[in-house]
PDB file of N, CA, C and O in Angstrom:
ATOM      1  N   MET A1157      14.259 117.678   6.939  1.00 37.00           N
ATOM      2  CA  MET A1157      13.006 117.765   6.923  1.00 37.00           C
ATOM      3  C   MET A1157      11.935 116.733   6.757  1.00 37.00           C
ATOM      4  O   MET A1157      12.491 116.452   5.808  1.00 37.00           O
ATOM      5  N   CYS A1158      11.044 116.478   7.437  1.00 44.00           N
ATOM      6  CA  CYS A1158      10.699 115.538   7.297  1.00 44.00           C
ATOM      7  C   CYS A1158       8.138 116.435   7.165  1.00 44.00           C
ATOM      8  O   CYS A1158       8.529 116.341   8.290  1.00 44.00           O
ATOM      9  N   GLY A1159       8.370 115.825   6.335  1.00 45.00           N
ATOM     10  CA  GLY A1159       7.274 116.243   6.509  1.00 45.00           C
ATOM     11  C   GLY A1159       6.556 117.485   6.452  1.00 45.00           C
ATOM     12  O   GLY A1159       6.060 118.089   7.244  1.00 45.00           O
ATOM     13  N   GLY A1160       7.519 117.688   5.854  1.00 44.00           N
ATOM     14  CA  GLY A1160       7.686 119.990   6.045  1.00 44.00           C
ATOM     15  C   GLY A1160       7.774 120.262   7.708  1.00 44.00           C
ATOM     16  O   GLY A1160       7.712 121.390   8.446  1.00 44.00           O
ATOM     17  N   ILE A1161       8.355 119.324   8.585  1.00 40.00           N
ATOM     18  CA  ILE A1161       8.834 119.553  10.147  1.00 40.00           C
ATOM     19  C   ILE A1161      10.371 120.081  10.216  1.00 40.00           C
ATOM     20  O   ILE A1161      11.151 119.098   9.580  1.00 40.00           O
ATOM     21  N   LYS A1162      10.636 121.023  10.613  1.00 42.00           N
ATOM     22  CA  LYS A1162      11.956 121.526  11.379  1.00 42.00           C
ATOM     23  C   LYS A1162      12.693 120.562  11.880  1.00 42.00           C
ATOM     24  O   LYS A1162      11.863 120.197  13.519  1.00 42.00           O
ATOM     25  N   ARG A1163      13.810 120.300  12.154  1.00 43.00           N
ATOM     26  CA  ARG A1163      14.612 119.652  13.341  1.00 43.00           C
ATOM     27  C   ARG A1163      14.432 120.524  14.239  1.00 43.00           C
ATOM     28  O   ARG A1163      15.221 122.200  14.251  1.00 43.00           O
ATOM     29  N   THR A1164      14.117 120.291  16.013  1.00 45.00           N
ATOM     30  CA  THR A1164      14.502 120.757  16.742  1.00 45.00           C
ATOM     31  C   THR A1164      15.928 120.306  17.508  1.00 45.00           C
ATOM     32  O   THR A1164      16.197 119.457  17.038  1.00 45.00           O
ATOM     33  N   ASN A1165      15.805 121.442  18.354  1.00 45.00           N
ATOM     34  CA  ASN A1165      16.572 120.234  19.499  1.00 45.00           C
ATOM     35  C   ASN A1165      16.233 119.224  19.929  1.00 45.00           C
ATOM     36  O   ASN A1165      15.458 118.806  19.421  1.00 45.00           O
ATOM     37  N   LEU A1166      17.154 118.531  21.346  1.00 47.00           N
ATOM     38  CA  LEU A1166      16.712 117.527  21.628  1.00 47.00           C
ATOM     39  C   LEU A1166      15.470 117.585  22.666  1.00 47.00           C
ATOM     40  O   LEU A1166      15.979 116.203  23.362  1.00 47.00           O
ATOM     41  N   LYS A1167      14.696 118.037  22.318  1.00 48.00           N
ATOM     42  CA  LYS A1167      13.749 118.396  23.616  1.00 48.00           C
ATOM     43  C   LYS A1167      13.184 116.723  23.691  1.00 48.00           C
ATOM     44  O   LYS A1167      12.112 116.389  24.752  1.00 48.00           O
ATOM     45  N   THR A1168      12.923 115.532  22.823  1.00 47.00           N
ATOM     46  CA  THR A1168      12.208 114.570  23.388  1.00 47.00           C
ATOM     47  C   THR A1168      12.478 113.677  23.866  1.00 47.00           C
ATOM     48  O   THR A1168      12.258 112.990  24.059  1.00 47.00           O
ATOM     49  N   ILE A1169      14.218 114.222  24.470  1.00 54.00           N
ATOM     50  CA  ILE A1169      14.773 113.278  25.605  1.00 54.00           C
ATOM     51  C   ILE A1169      13.418 113.473  26.979  1.00 54.00           C
ATOM     52  O   ILE A1169      13.989 112.395  27.383  1.00 54.00           O
ATOM     53  N   ASP A1170      13.148 114.146  26.651  1.00 68.00           N
ATOM     54  CA  ASP A1170      12.514 114.342  28.197  1.00 68.00           C
ATOM     55  C   ASP A1170      10.486 114.260  27.651  1.00 68.00           C
ATOM     56  O   ASP A1170       9.969 113.666  29.039  1.00 68.00           O
ATOM     57  N   MET A1171      10.227 113.938  26.660  1.00 81.00           N
ATOM     58  CA  MET A1171       9.115 113.473  26.391  1.00 81.00           C
ATOM     59  C   MET A1171       8.862 111.831  26.188  1.00 81.00           C
ATOM     60  O   MET A1171       9.378 111.211  25.912  1.00 81.00           O
ATOM     61  N   THR A1172       7.554 111.445  26.538  1.00 90.00           N
ATOM     62  CA  THR A1172       7.433 110.239  26.371  1.00 90.00           C
ATOM     63  C   THR A1172       7.460 109.750  25.078  1.00 90.00           C
ATOM     64  O   THR A1172       6.808 110.257  24.090  1.00 90.00           O
ATOM     65  N   ALA A1173       7.408 108.053  24.879  1.00 91.00           N
ATOM     66  CA  ALA A1173       7.249 107.932  23.328  1.00 91.00           C
ATOM     67  C   ALA A1173       5.340 107.911  23.316  1.00 91.00           C
ATOM     68  O   ALA A1173       5.469 108.284  21.681  1.00 91.00           O
ATOM     69  N   LYS A1174       4.395 108.130  23.844  1.00 92.00           N
ATOM     70  CA  LYS A1174       3.596 108.157  23.646  1.00 92.00           C
ATOM     71  C   LYS A1174       3.420 109.022  23.281  1.00 92.00           C
ATOM     72  O   LYS A1174       2.163 109.626  22.182  1.00 92.00           O
ATOM     73  N   ALA A1175       3.560 110.472  23.894  1.00 92.00           N
ATOM     74  CA  ALA A1175       3.922 111.796  23.639  1.00 92.00           C
ATOM     75  C   ALA A1175       3.922 112.417  22.425  1.00 92.00           C
ATOM     76  O   ALA A1175       3.931 113.415  21.205  1.00 92.00           O
ATOM     77  N   LYS A1176       5.433 111.651  21.992  1.00 91.00           N
ATOM     78  CA  LYS A1176       6.065 111.936  20.395  1.00 91.00           C
ATOM     79  C   LYS A1176       5.150 111.138  19.421  1.00 91.00           C
ATOM     80  O   LYS A1176       4.929 112.055  18.499  1.00 91.00           O
ATOM     81  N   ALA A1177       4.490 109.729  19.693  1.00 91.00           N
ATOM     82  CA  ALA A1177       3.686 109.241  18.937  1.00 91.00           C
ATOM     83  C   ALA A1177       2.833 110.384  18.403  1.00 91.00           C
ATOM     84  O   ALA A1177       2.168 110.580  17.554  1.00 91.00           O
ATOM     85  N   LYS A1178       1.944 111.013  19.766  1.00 91.00           N
ATOM     86  CA  LYS A1178       0.788 111.850  19.237  1.00 91.00           C
ATOM     87  C   LYS A1178       1.303 113.228  19.125  1.00 91.00           C
ATOM     88  O   LYS A1178       0.729 113.310  17.312  1.00 91.00           O
ATOM     89  N   GLU A1179       2.012 113.845  18.884  1.00 90.00           N
ATOM     90  CA  GLU A1179       2.985 114.807  18.523  1.00 90.00           C
ATOM     91  C   GLU A1179       3.430 114.968  17.330  1.00 90.00           C
ATOM     92  O   GLU A1179       2.607 115.700  16.209  1.00 90.00           O
ATOM     93  N   LEU A1180       3.494 113.550  17.161  1.00 90.00           N
ATOM     94  CA  LEU A1180       4.671 113.678  15.501  1.00 90.00           C
ATOM     95  C   LEU A1180       3.110 113.109  14.163  1.00 90.00           C
ATOM     96  O   LEU A1180       2.881 114.125  13.234  1.00 90.00           O
ATOM     97  N   VAL A1181       2.217 112.540  14.621  1.00 88.00           N
ATOM     98  CA  VAL A1181       0.453 112.873  14.152  1.00 88.00           C
ATOM     99  C   VAL A1181      -0.182 113.961  13.930  1.00 88.00           C
ATOM    100  O   VAL A1181      -0.550 114.132  12.492  1.00 88.00           O
ATOM    101  N   ASP A1182      -0.014 114.336  15.076  1.00 88.00           N
ATOM    102  CA  ASP A1182      -0.641 115.789  15.046  1.00 88.00           C
ATOM    103  C   ASP A1182      -0.633 116.192  13.740  1.00 88.00           C
ATOM    104  O   ASP A1182      -0.811 117.137  13.084  1.00 88.00           O
ATOM    105  N   LYS A1183       1.317 116.790  14.212  1.00 87.00           N
ATOM    106  CA  LYS A1183       2.029 117.721  13.361  1.00 87.00           C
ATOM    107  C   LYS A1183       1.863 116.993  11.783  1.00 87.00           C
ATOM    108  O   LYS A1183       1.074 117.898  10.582  1.00 87.00           O
ATOM    109  N   MET A1184       1.528 115.667  11.207  1.00 86.00           N
ATOM    110  CA  MET A1184       1.501 115.649  10.015  1.00 86.00           C
ATOM    111  C   MET A1184       0.181 116.357   9.264  1.00 86.00           C
ATOM    112  O   MET A1184      -0.163 116.225   8.385  1.00 86.00           O
ATOM    113  N   LYS A1185      -1.380 115.859  10.254  1.00 83.00           N
ATOM    114  CA  LYS A1185      -1.846 115.615  10.653  1.00 83.00           C
ATOM    115  C   LYS A1185      -2.564 117.623   9.555  1.00 83.00           C
ATOM    116  O   LYS A1185      -2.868 117.695   8.694  1.00 83.00           O
ATOM    117  N   SER A1186      -1.710 118.138  10.438  1.00 81.00           N
ATOM    118  CA  SER A1186      -1.902 119.235  10.624  1.00 81.00           C
ATOM    119  C   SER A1186      -1.363 120.278   9.060  1.00 81.00           C
ATOM    120  O   SER A1186      -1.471 121.052   8.506  1.00 81.00           O
ATOM    121  N   LYS A1187      -1.214 119.603   8.457  1.00 78.00           N
ATOM    122  CA  LYS A1187       0.058 119.425   7.319  1.00 78.00           C
ATOM    123  C   LYS A1187      -0.716 119.072   5.491  1.00 78.00           C
ATOM    124  O   LYS A1187      -0.501 119.316   4.937  1.00 78.00           O
ATOM    125  N   MET A1188      -1.741 118.296   6.421  1.00 76.00           N
ATOM    126  CA  MET A1188      -2.711 117.328   5.559  1.00 76.00           C
ATOM    127  C   MET A1188      -3.714 118.399   4.462  1.00 76.00           C
ATOM    128  O   MET A1188      -4.438 118.474   5.309  1.00 76.00           O
ATOM    129  N   TYR A1189      -3.776 117.958   3.217  1.00 75.00           N
ATOM    130  CA  TYR A1189      -4.816 118.410   3.240  1.00 75.00           C
ATOM    131  C   TYR A1189      -6.453 117.611   3.263  1.00 75.00           C
ATOM    132  O   TYR A1189      -7.716 118.003   3.234  1.00 75.00           O
ATOM    133  N   SER A1190      -5.879 116.932   3.445  1.00 70.00           N
ATOM    134  CA  SER A1190      -7.227 115.360   3.947  1.00 70.00           C
ATOM    135  C   SER A1190      -7.104 115.199   5.644  1.00 70.00           C
ATOM    136  O   SER A1190      -6.388 115.846   6.049  1.00 70.00           O
ATOM    137  N   ASP A1191      -8.558 115.296   6.022  1.00 66.00           N
ATOM    138  CA  ASP A1191      -8.420 114.698   7.466  1.00 66.00           C
ATOM    139  C   ASP A1191      -8.302 113.398   8.150  1.00 66.00           C
ATOM    140  O   ASP A1191      -9.086 112.751   8.724  1.00 66.00           O
ATOM    141  N   GLY A1192      -7.882 113.119   7.008  1.00 71.00           N
ATOM    142  CA  GLY A1192      -7.452 111.313   6.967  1.00 71.00           C
ATOM    143  C   GLY A1192      -6.626 110.803   7.962  1.00 71.00           C
ATOM    144  O   GLY A1192      -4.888 111.342   8.395  1.00 71.00           O
ATOM    145  N   ASP A1193      -6.954 110.166   9.080  1.00 78.00           N
ATOM    146  CA  ASP A1193      -6.040 110.120  10.425  1.00 78.00           C
ATOM    147  C   ASP A1193      -5.437 109.053  10.074  1.00 78.00           C
ATOM    148  O   ASP A1193      -4.072 109.159  10.840  1.00 78.00           O
ATOM    149  N   TYR A1194      -5.473 107.513   9.421  1.00 81.00           N
ATOM    150  CA  TYR A1194      -4.853 107.399   8.964  1.00 81.00           C
ATOM    151  C   TYR A1194      -3.712 107.642   8.185  1.00 81.00           C
ATOM    152  O   TYR A1194      -2.508 107.279   8.302  1.00 81.00           O
ATOM    153  N   ASP A1195      -3.704 108.550   6.991  1.00 85.00           N
ATOM    154  CA  ASP A1195      -2.558 109.065   6.316  1.00 85.00           C
ATOM    155  C   ASP A1195      -1.499 110.159   7.398  1.00 85.00           C
ATOM    156  O   ASP A1195       0.035 109.497   7.492  1.00 85.00           O
ATOM    157  N   ALA A1196      -2.086 110.418   8.434  1.00 86.00           N
ATOM    158  CA  ALA A1196      -0.854 111.170   8.799  1.00 86.00           C
ATOM    159  C   ALA A1196      -0.105 110.208   9.679  1.00 86.00           C
ATOM    160  O   ALA A1196       1.115 109.999   9.683  1.00 86.00           O
ATOM    161  N   LYS A1197      -0.959 109.143  10.111  1.00 88.00           N
ATOM    162  CA  LYS A1197       0.102 108.180  10.736  1.00 88.00           C
ATOM    163  C   LYS A1197       1.007 107.543   9.969  1.00 88.00           C
ATOM    164  O   LYS A1197       1.823 107.097  10.423  1.00 88.00           O
ATOM    165  N   GLN A1198       0.394 107.177   8.731  1.00 89.00           N
ATOM    166  CA  GLN A1198       1.222 106.214   7.671  1.00 89.00           C
ATOM    167  C   GLN A1198       2.998 107.634   7.317  1.00 89.00           C
ATOM    168  O   GLN A1198       3.518 107.057   7.368  1.00 89.00           O
ATOM    169  N   CYS A1199       2.165 108.621   7.726  1.00 89.00           N
ATOM    170  CA  CYS A1199       3.692 109.874   7.374  1.00 89.00           C
ATOM    171  C   CYS A1199       4.412 109.315   9.013  1.00 89.00           C
ATOM    172  O   CYS A1199       5.838 109.666   8.390  1.00 89.00           O
ATOM    173  N   ALA A1200       3.648 109.673   9.787  1.00 91.00           N
ATOM    174  CA  ALA A1200       4.441 109.486  11.369  1.00 91.00           C
ATOM    175  C   ALA A1200       5.337 108.734  11.391  1.00 91.00           C
ATOM    176  O   ALA A1200       6.801 108.588  11.677  1.00 91.00           O
ATOM    177  N   LEU A1201       4.672 107.960  10.979  1.00 93.00           N
ATOM    178  CA  LEU A1201       5.549 106.337  10.461  1.00 93.00           C
ATOM    179  C   LEU A1201       7.168 106.066   9.836  1.00 93.00           C
ATOM    180  O   LEU A1201       7.597 105.958  10.212  1.00 93.00           O
ATOM    181  N   ILE A1202       6.818 107.200   8.693  1.00 92.00           N
ATOM    182  CA  ILE A1202       7.390 106.836   7.571  1.00 92.00           C
ATOM    183  C   ILE A1202       8.495 107.898   8.213  1.00 92.00           C
ATOM    184  O   ILE A1202       9.789 107.060   7.977  1.00 92.00           O
ATOM    185  N   CYS A1203       8.434 108.673   9.264  1.00 92.00           N
ATOM    186  CA  CYS A1203       9.475 109.888  10.190  1.00 92.00           C
ATOM    187  C   CYS A1203      10.282 108.873  10.663  1.00 92.00           C
ATOM    188  O   CYS A1203      11.592 108.742  11.257  1.00 92.00           O
ATOM    189  N   VAL A1204       9.576 108.617  11.704  1.00 94.00           N
ATOM    190  CA  VAL A1204      10.260 107.294  12.406  1.00 94.00           C
ATOM    191  C   VAL A1204      11.170 106.424  11.778  1.00 94.00           C
ATOM    192  O   VAL A1204      12.069 106.307  13.043  1.00 94.00           O
ATOM    193  N   ASN A1205      10.704 105.656  10.789  1.00 92.00           N
ATOM    194  CA  ASN A1205      11.401 104.541  10.165  1.00 92.00           C
ATOM    195  C   ASN A1205      12.444 105.824   9.988  1.00 92.00           C
ATOM    196  O   ASN A1205      13.721 105.038   9.603  1.00 92.00           O
ATOM    197  N   GLU A1206      12.849 107.111   9.421  1.00 89.00           N
ATOM    198  CA  GLU A1206      13.777 107.428   8.929  1.00 89.00           C
ATOM    199  C   GLU A1206      14.564 107.624  10.061  1.00 89.00           C
ATOM    200  O   GLU A1206      15.762 107.527   9.686  1.00 89.00           O
ATOM    201  N   ILE A1207      14.033 108.090  10.807  1.00 91.00           N
ATOM    202  CA  ILE A1207      14.800 108.530  11.965  1.00 91.00           C
ATOM    203  C   ILE A1207      15.512 106.941  12.786  1.00 91.00           C
ATOM    204  O   ILE A1207      16.744 107.223  12.983  1.00 91.00           O
ATOM    205  N   ASN A1208      15.063 106.313  12.917  1.00 89.00           N
ATOM    206  CA  ASN A1208      16.169 104.821  12.930  1.00 89.00           C
ATOM    207  C   ASN A1208      16.891 104.083  12.143  1.00 89.00           C
ATOM    208  O   ASN A1208      17.984 104.133  12.036  1.00 89.00           O
ATOM    209  N   ASP A1209      15.947 104.492  10.928  1.00 87.00           N
ATOM    210  CA  ASP A1209      17.083 103.914   9.625  1.00 87.00           C
ATOM    211  C   ASP A1209      19.164 104.801   9.763  1.00 87.00           C
ATOM    212  O   ASP A1209      19.847 104.305   9.451  1.00 87.00           O
ATOM    213  N   GLU A1210      18.155 106.606  10.450  1.00 85.00           N
ATOM    214  CA  GLU A1210      19.082 106.870  10.410  1.00 85.00           C
ATOM    215  C   GLU A1210      20.517 106.758  11.212  1.00 85.00           C
ATOM    216  O   GLU A1210      21.723 107.100  11.458  1.00 85.00           O
ATOM    217  N   LEU A1211      19.726 107.068  12.592  1.00 86.00           N
ATOM    218  CA  LEU A1211      20.409 106.772  13.286  1.00 86.00           C
ATOM    219  C   LEU A1211      21.952 104.935  13.925  1.00 86.00           C
ATOM    220  O   LEU A1211      22.581 104.591  13.825  1.00 86.00           O
ATOM    221  N   ASP A1212      21.151 103.715  12.942  1.00 82.00           N
ATOM    222  CA  ASP A1212      21.503 102.999  12.510  1.00 82.00           C
ATOM    223  C   ASP A1212      23.029 103.142  11.625  1.00 82.00           C
ATOM    224  O   ASP A1212      23.809 101.866  11.843  1.00 82.00           O
ATOM    225  N   ASN A1213      23.028 104.349  11.286  1.00 80.00           N
ATOM    226  CA  ASN A1213      24.426 104.863  10.541  1.00 80.00           C
ATOM    227  C   ASN A1213      25.664 104.953  11.206  1.00 80.00           C
ATOM    228  O   ASN A1213      26.223 105.565  10.389  1.00 80.00           O
ATOM    229  N   PHE A1214      25.295 105.517  12.638  1.00 76.00           N
ATOM    230  CA  PHE A1214      26.157 105.821  12.912  1.00 76.00           C
ATOM    231  C   PHE A1214      26.241 105.170  14.343  1.00 76.00           C
ATOM    232  O   PHE A1214      25.619 103.849  15.094  1.00 76.00           O
ATOM    233  N   SER A1215      27.885 104.907  14.818  1.00 70.00           N
ATOM    234  CA  SER A1215      28.070 104.437  15.550  1.00 70.00           C
ATOM    235  C   SER A1215      28.859 105.131  17.302  1.00 70.00           C
ATOM    236  O   SER A1215      29.122 105.945  16.671  1.00 70.00           O
ATOM    237  N   ASN A1216      28.219 104.661  17.975  1.00 68.00           N
ATOM    238  CA  ASN A1216      28.398 105.414  19.143  1.00 68.00           C
ATOM    239  C   ASN A1216      28.359 104.526  20.691  1.00 68.00           C
ATOM    240  O   ASN A1216      27.228 103.810  20.990  1.00 68.00           O
ATOM    241  N   ASP A1217      29.216 104.213  21.673  1.00 68.00           N
ATOM    242  CA  ASP A1217      29.387 103.165  22.455  1.00 68.00           C
ATOM    243  C   ASP A1217      29.436 104.179  23.492  1.00 68.00           C
ATOM    244  O   ASP A1217      29.206 103.577  24.386  1.00 68.00           O
ATOM    245  N   ASP A1218      28.375 105.515  23.681  1.00 68.00           N
ATOM    246  CA  ASP A1218      27.990 105.731  24.919  1.00 68.00           C
ATOM    247  C   ASP A1218      26.637 105.361  25.087  1.00 68.00           C
ATOM    248  O   ASP A1218      25.874 105.925  26.331  1.00 68.00           O
ATOM    249  N   GLY A1219      25.824 104.996  24.734  1.00 76.00           N
ATOM    250  CA  GLY A1219      24.266 104.466  24.493  1.00 76.00           C
ATOM    251  C   GLY A1219      23.468 105.584  24.106  1.00 76.00           C
ATOM    252  O   GLY A1219      21.644 105.362  23.828  1.00 76.00           O
ATOM    253  N   TYR A1220      23.972 106.679  23.782  1.00 77.00           N
ATOM    254  CA  TYR A1220      23.138 106.828  23.326  1.00 77.00           C
ATOM    255  C   TYR A1220      22.401 107.202  22.082  1.00 77.00           C
ATOM    256  O   TYR A1220      21.095 106.931  22.345  1.00 77.00           O
ATOM    257  N   GLN A1221      22.892 106.074  21.330  1.00 79.00           N
ATOM    258  CA  GLN A1221      22.352 105.684  20.074  1.00 79.00           C
ATOM    259  C   GLN A1221      21.561 104.906  20.064  1.00 79.00           C
ATOM    260  O   GLN A1221      20.412 104.901  19.891  1.00 79.00           O
ATOM    261  N   PHE A1222      21.705 104.447  21.471  1.00 80.00           N
ATOM    262  CA  PHE A1222      20.598 102.727  21.480  1.00 80.00           C
ATOM    263  C   PHE A1222      18.920 103.227  22.087  1.00 80.00           C
ATOM    264  O   PHE A1222      18.160 102.692  22.393  1.00 80.00           O
ATOM    265  N   SER A1223      19.335 103.966  23.052  1.00 86.00           N
ATOM    266  CA  SER A1223      18.525 104.328  23.847  1.00 86.00           C
ATOM    267  C   SER A1223      17.874 105.828  22.500  1.00 86.00           C
ATOM    268  O   SER A1223      16.676 105.577  22.905  1.00 86.00           O
ATOM    269  N   ARG A1224      17.950 106.396  21.770  1.00 87.00           N
ATOM    270  CA  ARG A1224      17.696 106.747  20.484  1.00 87.00           C
ATOM    271  C   ARG A1224      16.353 105.709  20.248  1.00 87.00           C
ATOM    272  O   ARG A1224      15.347 105.911  19.654  1.00 87.00           O
ATOM    273  N   VAL A1225      17.520 105.340  19.172  1.00 87.00           N
ATOM    274  CA  VAL A1225      16.576 104.218  18.644  1.00 87.00           C
ATOM    275  C   VAL A1225      15.994 102.684  19.436  1.00 87.00           C
ATOM    276  O   VAL A1225      14.593 102.552  18.713  1.00 87.00           O
ATOM    277  N   GLU A1226      15.711 103.041  20.724  1.00 90.00           N
ATOM    278  CA  GLU A1226      14.776 102.170  21.725  1.00 90.00           C
ATOM    279  C   GLU A1226      14.133 103.535  21.600  1.00 90.00           C
ATOM    280  O   GLU A1226      12.143 102.735  21.349  1.00 90.00           O
ATOM    281  N   PHE A1227      13.866 104.446  22.214  1.00 92.00           N
ATOM    282  CA  PHE A1227      12.905 105.427  22.522  1.00 92.00           C
ATOM    283  C   PHE A1227      11.766 105.556  20.786  1.00 92.00           C
ATOM    284  O   PHE A1227      10.828 105.450  21.282  1.00 92.00           O
ATOM    285  N   TYR A1228      12.687 105.773  19.738  1.00 93.00           N
ATOM    286  CA  TYR A1228      11.827 106.066  18.518  1.00 93.00           C
ATOM    287  C   TYR A1228      11.078 104.502  18.306  1.00 93.00           C
ATOM    288  O   TYR A1228      10.308 104.290  17.247  1.00 93.00           O
ATOM    289  N   THR A1229      11.242 103.790  18.848  1.00 93.00           N
ATOM    290  CA  THR A1229      11.226 101.876  18.697  1.00 93.00           C
ATOM    291  C   THR A1229       9.378 102.110  19.048  1.00 93.00           C
ATOM    292  O   THR A1229       8.684 101.796  18.466  1.00 93.00           O
ATOM    293  N   GLU A1230       9.954 102.657  20.315  1.00 94.00           N
ATOM    294  CA  GLU A1230       8.565 102.919  20.945  1.00 94.00           C
ATOM    295  C   GLU A1230       7.038 103.780  20.196  1.00 94.00           C
ATOM    296  O   GLU A1230       6.154 103.313  20.421  1.00 94.00           O
ATOM    297  N   VAL A1231       8.240 104.100  19.731  1.00 94.00           N
ATOM    298  CA  VAL A1231       7.689 105.921  19.057  1.00 94.00           C
ATOM    299  C   VAL A1231       6.623 104.945  18.244  1.00 94.00           C
ATOM    300  O   VAL A1231       5.439 105.419  17.794  1.00 94.00           O
ATOM    301  N   LYS A1232       7.046 103.779  17.420  1.00 94.00           N
ATOM    302  CA  LYS A1232       6.487 103.622  16.507  1.00 94.00           C
ATOM    303  C   LYS A1232       5.152 102.952  17.148  1.00 94.00           C
ATOM    304  O   LYS A1232       4.939 102.765  16.029  1.00 94.00           O
ATOM    305  N   GLN A1233       5.514 102.008  17.959  1.00 94.00           N
ATOM    306  CA  GLN A1233       4.630 101.315  18.389  1.00 94.00           C
ATOM    307  C   GLN A1233       3.161 102.411  18.901  1.00 94.00           C
ATOM    308  O   GLN A1233       1.958 101.449  19.122  1.00 94.00           O
ATOM    309  N   GLU A1234       3.589 103.243  19.213  1.00 94.00           N
ATOM    310  CA  GLU A1234       2.618 103.788  20.134  1.00 94.00           C
ATOM    311  C   GLU A1234       2.258 104.760  19.113  1.00 94.00           C
ATOM    312  O   GLU A1234       0.654 104.735  19.116  1.00 94.00           O
ATOM    313  N   ILE A1235       3.132 104.925  17.354  1.00 92.00           N
ATOM    314  CA  ILE A1235       1.665 105.461  17.153  1.00 92.00           C
ATOM    315  C   ILE A1235       0.921 104.223  16.142  1.00 92.00           C
ATOM    316  O   ILE A1235      -0.932 104.904  15.762  1.00 92.00           O
ATOM    317  N   GLU A1236       1.730 103.117  16.332  1.00 92.00           N
ATOM    318  CA  GLU A1236       0.543 101.970  15.660  1.00 92.00           C
ATOM    319  C   GLU A1236      -1.185 101.773  16.159  1.00 92.00           C
ATOM    320  O   GLU A1236      -1.852 101.254  16.167  1.00 92.00           O
ATOM    321  N   LYS A1237      -0.856 101.889  17.457  1.00 92.00           N
ATOM    322  CA  LYS A1237      -1.891 102.159  19.313  1.00 92.00           C
ATOM    323  C   LYS A1237      -3.025 103.383  18.460  1.00 92.00           C
ATOM    324  O   LYS A1237      -4.029 102.554  18.874  1.00 92.00           O
ATOM    325  N   LEU A1238      -2.193 104.182  18.091  1.00 88.00           N
ATOM    326  CA  LEU A1238      -3.675 105.068  17.757  1.00 88.00           C
ATOM    327  C   LEU A1238      -4.275 105.091  17.386  1.00 88.00           C
ATOM    328  O   LEU A1238      -4.119 104.416  16.237  1.00 88.00           O
ATOM    329  N   LYS A1239      -6.271 105.567  17.831  1.00 76.00           N
ATOM    330  CA  LYS A1239      -7.236 104.960  16.745  1.00 76.00           C
ATOM    331  C   LYS A1239      -6.703 105.940  15.029  1.00 76.00           C
ATOM    332  O   LYS A1239      -6.652 106.725  15.477  1.00 76.00           O
ATOM    333  N   GLN A1240      -7.311 105.282  14.956  1.00 57.00           N
ATOM    334  CA  GLN A1240      -7.977 105.792  13.007  1.00 57.00           C
ATOM    335  C   GLN A1240      -8.954 106.437  12.681  1.00 57.00           C
ATOM    336  O   GLN A1240      -9.672 106.299  13.803  1.00 57.00           O
TER     337      GLN A1240
END
């Protein structure tokens, strides 16, 4: 779990990086005591970094791992673009 969010199925496969970025920030913001977008973005970035770190620990030749790392790298970029 990251920030109180339970891991769900692979629904992110059909989601754009921009939509996933917004979803992560919104989920983090809803769990925070403050109303700070900056803090929610930082929590979401930590989550994405942890996901990519974990994906780096696995070796998979079917391209799935690479596509997930690529996707979450895009998610990270979209989170960074979100207005504070």
